[in-house]
Every structure is written in C-alpha cells, then in structure tokens.
mmCIF file with all atom_site columns, C-alpha atoms in Angstrom:
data_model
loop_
_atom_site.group_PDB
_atom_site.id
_atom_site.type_symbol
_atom_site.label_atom_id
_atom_site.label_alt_id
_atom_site.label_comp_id
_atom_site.label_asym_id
_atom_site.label_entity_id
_atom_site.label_seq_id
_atom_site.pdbx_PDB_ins_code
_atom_site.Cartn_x
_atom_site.Cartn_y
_atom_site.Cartn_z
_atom_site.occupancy
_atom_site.B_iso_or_equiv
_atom_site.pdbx_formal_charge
_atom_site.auth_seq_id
_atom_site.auth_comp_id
_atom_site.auth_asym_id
_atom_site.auth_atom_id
_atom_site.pdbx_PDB_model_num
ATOM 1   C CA . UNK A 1 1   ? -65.619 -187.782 67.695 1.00 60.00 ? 58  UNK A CA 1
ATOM 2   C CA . UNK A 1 2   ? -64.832 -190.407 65.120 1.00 65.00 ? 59  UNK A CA 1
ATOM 3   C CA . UNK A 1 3   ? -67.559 -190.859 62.381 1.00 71.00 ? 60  UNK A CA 1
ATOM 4   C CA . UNK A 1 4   ? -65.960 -192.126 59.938 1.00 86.00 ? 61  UNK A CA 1
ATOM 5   C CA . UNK A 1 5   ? -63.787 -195.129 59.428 1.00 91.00 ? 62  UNK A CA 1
ATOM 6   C CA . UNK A 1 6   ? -59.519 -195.136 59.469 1.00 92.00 ? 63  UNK A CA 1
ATOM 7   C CA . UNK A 1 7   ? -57.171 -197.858 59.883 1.00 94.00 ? 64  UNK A CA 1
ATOM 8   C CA . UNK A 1 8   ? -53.746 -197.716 60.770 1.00 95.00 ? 65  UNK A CA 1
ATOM 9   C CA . UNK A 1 9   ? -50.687 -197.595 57.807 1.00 96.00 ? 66  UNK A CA 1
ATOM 10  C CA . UNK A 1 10  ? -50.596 -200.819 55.790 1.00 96.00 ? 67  UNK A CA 1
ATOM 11  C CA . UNK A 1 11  ? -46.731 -201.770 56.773 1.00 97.00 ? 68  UNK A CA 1
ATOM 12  C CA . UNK A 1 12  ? -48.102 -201.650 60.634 1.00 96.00 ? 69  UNK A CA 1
ATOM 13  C CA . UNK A 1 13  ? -50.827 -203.887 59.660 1.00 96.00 ? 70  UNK A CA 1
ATOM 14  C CA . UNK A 1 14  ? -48.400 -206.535 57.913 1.00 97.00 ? 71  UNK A CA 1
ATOM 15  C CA . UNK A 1 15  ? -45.785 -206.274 60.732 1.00 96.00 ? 72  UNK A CA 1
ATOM 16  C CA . UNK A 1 16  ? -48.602 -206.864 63.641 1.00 96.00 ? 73  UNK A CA 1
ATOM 17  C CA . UNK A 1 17  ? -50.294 -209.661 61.425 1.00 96.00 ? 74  UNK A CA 1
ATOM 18  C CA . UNK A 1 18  ? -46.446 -210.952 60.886 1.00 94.00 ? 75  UNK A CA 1
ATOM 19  C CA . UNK A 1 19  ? -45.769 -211.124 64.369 1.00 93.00 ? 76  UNK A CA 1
ATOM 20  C CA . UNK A 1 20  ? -48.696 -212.432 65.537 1.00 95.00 ? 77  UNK A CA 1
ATOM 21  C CA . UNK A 1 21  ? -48.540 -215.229 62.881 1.00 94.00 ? 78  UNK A CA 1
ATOM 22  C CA . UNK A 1 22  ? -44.654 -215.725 63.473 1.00 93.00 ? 79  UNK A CA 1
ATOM 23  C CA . UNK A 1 23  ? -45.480 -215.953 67.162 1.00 93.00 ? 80  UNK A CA 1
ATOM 24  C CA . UNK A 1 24  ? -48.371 -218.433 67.121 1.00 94.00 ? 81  UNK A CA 1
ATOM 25  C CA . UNK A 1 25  ? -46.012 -220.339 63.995 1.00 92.00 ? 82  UNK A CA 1
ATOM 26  C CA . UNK A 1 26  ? -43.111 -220.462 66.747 1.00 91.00 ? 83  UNK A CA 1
ATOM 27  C CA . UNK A 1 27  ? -45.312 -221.597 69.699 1.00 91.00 ? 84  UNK A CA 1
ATOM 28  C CA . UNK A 1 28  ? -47.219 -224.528 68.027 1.00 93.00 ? 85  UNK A CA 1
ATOM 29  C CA . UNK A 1 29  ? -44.946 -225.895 65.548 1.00 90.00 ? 86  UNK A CA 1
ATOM 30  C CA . UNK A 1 30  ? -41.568 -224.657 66.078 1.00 84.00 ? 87  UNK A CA 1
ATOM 31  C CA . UNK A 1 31  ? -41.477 -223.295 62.718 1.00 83.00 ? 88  UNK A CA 1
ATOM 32  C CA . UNK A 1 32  ? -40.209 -220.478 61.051 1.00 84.00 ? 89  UNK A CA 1
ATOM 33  C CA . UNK A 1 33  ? -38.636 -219.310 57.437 1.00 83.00 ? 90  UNK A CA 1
ATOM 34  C CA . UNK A 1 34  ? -36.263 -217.475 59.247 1.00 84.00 ? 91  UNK A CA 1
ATOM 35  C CA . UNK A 1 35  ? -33.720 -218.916 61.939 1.00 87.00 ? 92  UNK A CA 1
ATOM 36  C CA . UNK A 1 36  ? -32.966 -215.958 63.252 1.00 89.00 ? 93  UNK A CA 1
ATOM 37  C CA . UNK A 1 37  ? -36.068 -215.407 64.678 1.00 86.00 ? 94  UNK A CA 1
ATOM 38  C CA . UNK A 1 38  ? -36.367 -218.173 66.446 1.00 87.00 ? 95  UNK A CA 1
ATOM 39  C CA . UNK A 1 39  ? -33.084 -217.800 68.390 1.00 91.00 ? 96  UNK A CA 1
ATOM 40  C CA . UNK A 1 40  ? -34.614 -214.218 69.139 1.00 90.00 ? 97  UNK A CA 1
ATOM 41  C CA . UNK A 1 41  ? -38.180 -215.508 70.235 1.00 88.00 ? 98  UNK A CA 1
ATOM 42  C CA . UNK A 1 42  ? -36.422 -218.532 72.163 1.00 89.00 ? 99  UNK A CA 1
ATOM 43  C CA . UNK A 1 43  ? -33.935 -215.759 74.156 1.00 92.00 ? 100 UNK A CA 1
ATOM 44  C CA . UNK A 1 44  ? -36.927 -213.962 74.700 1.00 93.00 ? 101 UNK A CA 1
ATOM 45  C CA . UNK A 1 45  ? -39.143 -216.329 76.038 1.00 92.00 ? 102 UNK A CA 1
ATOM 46  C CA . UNK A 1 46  ? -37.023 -219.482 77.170 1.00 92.00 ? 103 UNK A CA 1
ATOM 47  C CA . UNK A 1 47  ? -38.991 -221.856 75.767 1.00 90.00 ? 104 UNK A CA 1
ATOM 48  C CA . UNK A 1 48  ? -41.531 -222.779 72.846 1.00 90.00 ? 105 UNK A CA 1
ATOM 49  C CA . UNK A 1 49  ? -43.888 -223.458 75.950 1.00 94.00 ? 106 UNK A CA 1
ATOM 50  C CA . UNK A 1 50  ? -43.443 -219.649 76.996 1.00 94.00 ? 107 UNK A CA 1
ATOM 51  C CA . UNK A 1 51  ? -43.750 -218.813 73.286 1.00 94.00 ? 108 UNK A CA 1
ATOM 52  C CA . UNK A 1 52  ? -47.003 -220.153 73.221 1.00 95.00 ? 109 UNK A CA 1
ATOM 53  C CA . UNK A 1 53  ? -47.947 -218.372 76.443 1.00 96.00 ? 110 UNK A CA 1
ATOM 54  C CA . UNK A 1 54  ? -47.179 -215.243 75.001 1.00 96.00 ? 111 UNK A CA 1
ATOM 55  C CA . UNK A 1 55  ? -48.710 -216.151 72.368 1.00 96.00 ? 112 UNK A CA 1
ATOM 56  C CA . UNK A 1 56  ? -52.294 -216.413 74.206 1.00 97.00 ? 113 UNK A CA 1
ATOM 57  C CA . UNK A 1 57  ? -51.967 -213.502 76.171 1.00 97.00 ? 114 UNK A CA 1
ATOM 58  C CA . UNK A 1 58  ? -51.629 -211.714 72.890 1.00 97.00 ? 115 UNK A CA 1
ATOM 59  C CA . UNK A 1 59  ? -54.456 -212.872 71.538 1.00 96.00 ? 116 UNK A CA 1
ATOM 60  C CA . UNK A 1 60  ? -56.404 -212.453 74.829 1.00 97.00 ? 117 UNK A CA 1
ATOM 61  C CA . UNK A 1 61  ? -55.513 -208.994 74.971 1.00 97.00 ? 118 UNK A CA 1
ATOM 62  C CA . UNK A 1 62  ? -56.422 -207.930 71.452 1.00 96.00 ? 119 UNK A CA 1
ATOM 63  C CA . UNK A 1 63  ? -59.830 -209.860 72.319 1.00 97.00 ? 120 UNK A CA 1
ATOM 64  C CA . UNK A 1 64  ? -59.918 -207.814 75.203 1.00 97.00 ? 121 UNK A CA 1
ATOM 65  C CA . UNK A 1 65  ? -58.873 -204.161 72.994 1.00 97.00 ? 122 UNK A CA 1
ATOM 66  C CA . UNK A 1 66  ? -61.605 -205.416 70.273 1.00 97.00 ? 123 UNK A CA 1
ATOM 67  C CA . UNK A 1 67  ? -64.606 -205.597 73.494 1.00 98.00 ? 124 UNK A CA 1
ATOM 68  C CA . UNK A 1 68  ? -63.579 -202.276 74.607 1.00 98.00 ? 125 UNK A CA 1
ATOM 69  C CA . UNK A 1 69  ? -63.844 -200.458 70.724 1.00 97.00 ? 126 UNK A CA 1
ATOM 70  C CA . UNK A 1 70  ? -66.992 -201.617 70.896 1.00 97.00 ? 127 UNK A CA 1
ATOM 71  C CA . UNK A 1 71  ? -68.121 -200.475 74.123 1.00 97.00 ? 128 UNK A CA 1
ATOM 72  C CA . UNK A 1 72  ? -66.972 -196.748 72.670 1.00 96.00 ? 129 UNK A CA 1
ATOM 73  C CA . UNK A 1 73  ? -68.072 -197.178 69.609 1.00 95.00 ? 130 UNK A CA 1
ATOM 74  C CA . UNK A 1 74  ? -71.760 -198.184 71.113 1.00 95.00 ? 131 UNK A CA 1
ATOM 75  C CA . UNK A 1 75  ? -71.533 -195.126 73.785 1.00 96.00 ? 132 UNK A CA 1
ATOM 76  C CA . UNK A 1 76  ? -70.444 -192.661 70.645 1.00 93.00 ? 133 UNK A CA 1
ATOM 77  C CA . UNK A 1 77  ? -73.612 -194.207 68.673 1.00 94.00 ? 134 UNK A CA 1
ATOM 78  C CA . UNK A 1 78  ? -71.972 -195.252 65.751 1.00 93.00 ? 135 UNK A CA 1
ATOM 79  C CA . UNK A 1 79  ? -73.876 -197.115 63.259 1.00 93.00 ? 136 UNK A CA 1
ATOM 80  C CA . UNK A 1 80  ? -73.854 -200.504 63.385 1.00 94.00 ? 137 UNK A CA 1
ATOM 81  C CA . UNK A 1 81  ? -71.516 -201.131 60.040 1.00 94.00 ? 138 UNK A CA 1
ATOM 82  C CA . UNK A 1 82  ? -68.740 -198.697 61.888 1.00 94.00 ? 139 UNK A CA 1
ATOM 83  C CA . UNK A 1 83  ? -69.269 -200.709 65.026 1.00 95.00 ? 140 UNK A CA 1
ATOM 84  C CA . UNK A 1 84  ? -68.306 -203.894 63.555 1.00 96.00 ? 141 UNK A CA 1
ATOM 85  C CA . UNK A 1 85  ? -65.347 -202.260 61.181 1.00 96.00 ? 142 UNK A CA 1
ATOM 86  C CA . UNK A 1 86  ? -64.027 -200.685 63.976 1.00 96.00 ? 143 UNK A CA 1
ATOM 87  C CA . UNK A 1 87  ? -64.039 -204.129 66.524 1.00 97.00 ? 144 UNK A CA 1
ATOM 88  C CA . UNK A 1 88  ? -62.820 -206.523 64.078 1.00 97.00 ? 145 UNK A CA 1
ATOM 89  C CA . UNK A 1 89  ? -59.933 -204.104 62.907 1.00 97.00 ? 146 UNK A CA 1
ATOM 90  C CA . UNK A 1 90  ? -59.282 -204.079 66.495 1.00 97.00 ? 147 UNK A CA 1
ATOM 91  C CA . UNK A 1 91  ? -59.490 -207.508 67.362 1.00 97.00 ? 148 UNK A CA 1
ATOM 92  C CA . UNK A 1 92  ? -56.913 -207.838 63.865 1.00 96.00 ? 149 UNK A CA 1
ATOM 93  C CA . UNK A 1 93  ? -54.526 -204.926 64.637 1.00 96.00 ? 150 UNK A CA 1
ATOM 94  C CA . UNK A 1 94  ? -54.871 -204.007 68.387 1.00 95.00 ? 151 UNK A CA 1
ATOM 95  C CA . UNK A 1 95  ? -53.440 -200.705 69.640 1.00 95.00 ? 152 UNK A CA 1
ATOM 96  C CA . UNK A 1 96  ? -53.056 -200.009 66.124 1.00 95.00 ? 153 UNK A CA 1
ATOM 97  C CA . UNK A 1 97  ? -56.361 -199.276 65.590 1.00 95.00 ? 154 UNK A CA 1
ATOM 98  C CA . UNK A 1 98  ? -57.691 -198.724 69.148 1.00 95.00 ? 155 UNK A CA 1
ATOM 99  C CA . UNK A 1 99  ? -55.108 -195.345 68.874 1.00 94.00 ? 156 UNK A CA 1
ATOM 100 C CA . UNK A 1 100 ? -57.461 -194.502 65.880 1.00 94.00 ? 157 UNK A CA 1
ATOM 101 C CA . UNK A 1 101 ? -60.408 -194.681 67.737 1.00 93.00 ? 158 UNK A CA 1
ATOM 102 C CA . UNK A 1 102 ? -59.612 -193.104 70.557 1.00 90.00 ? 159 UNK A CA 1
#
C-alpha cells in the first residue's frame, strides 16, 4: 500500500512533458525547433491533422489514467493532499506515475 508520495525520475518527467508539448506544438502550429522531428512525427502520423488526433487521444487518455489514480487512491483512503498529488502527477506524467501507484 502506498502512503506516501513518489514520482517518477526527473529525465522521464521532461521527456513525457517534451513529447507531449512537441506533439500538441506539431499538431496546432506546425512548429518545431527541431526539423527532424517533424519529418519523424509527419512519417508517423501522415498528416498535421493526424498529429493533432494523436495528440487528443493523448491527452484523453492521461485524463482518463489521472480519474482512475483517484478512484485507488479514494478506495486505499489516502488523505486528501495525497489524493490530489497523486491525480495531478498523473494527469501530468501518465503511466509514469500510475506505475508508482500501483
């Protein structure tokens, strides 16, 4: 049982936050400081329209990984300062922190 608070290493942290910015960057405005990346993101995912799709389902899915540490931290009765910690970390960092949790 978890009762105390962990995150995941910092250079996982930067590297999700990164990517997650790089993707929504790439989606929206077709921007990024590195060329390379786009000609990776565009092989990837065809399009900047399909790089903005991806883009959402991200986001909907670390939404969706930020309800669920909630729902165990409320069955495990963690305090109400853990609770929050541990959803927003998860809503930030995803499986990252979810891992932790668990």
């Amino acid at each position: 049982m978890v009762s105390r608070f962990r995150s995941p290493p910092v250079a996982l942290q930067i590297l999700i936050l990164l990517g997650m910015a790089q993707v929504a960057a790439l989606g929206f405005y077709d921007y990024t400081p590195l060329p390379l990346l786009r000609t990776i993101a565009y092989t990837l995912f065809r399009s900047q329209d399909n790089t903005r799709v991806v883009f959402w389902l991200a986001l909907a899915i670390h939404i969706g990984e930020a309800a669920y540490a909630c729902n165990v931290c409320f069955r495990r009765r963690l305090s109400p300062s853990l609770t929050f910690k541990w959803t927003f970390q998860t809503a930030l960092y995803g499986y990252a922190s979810l891992g932790l949790l668990l």
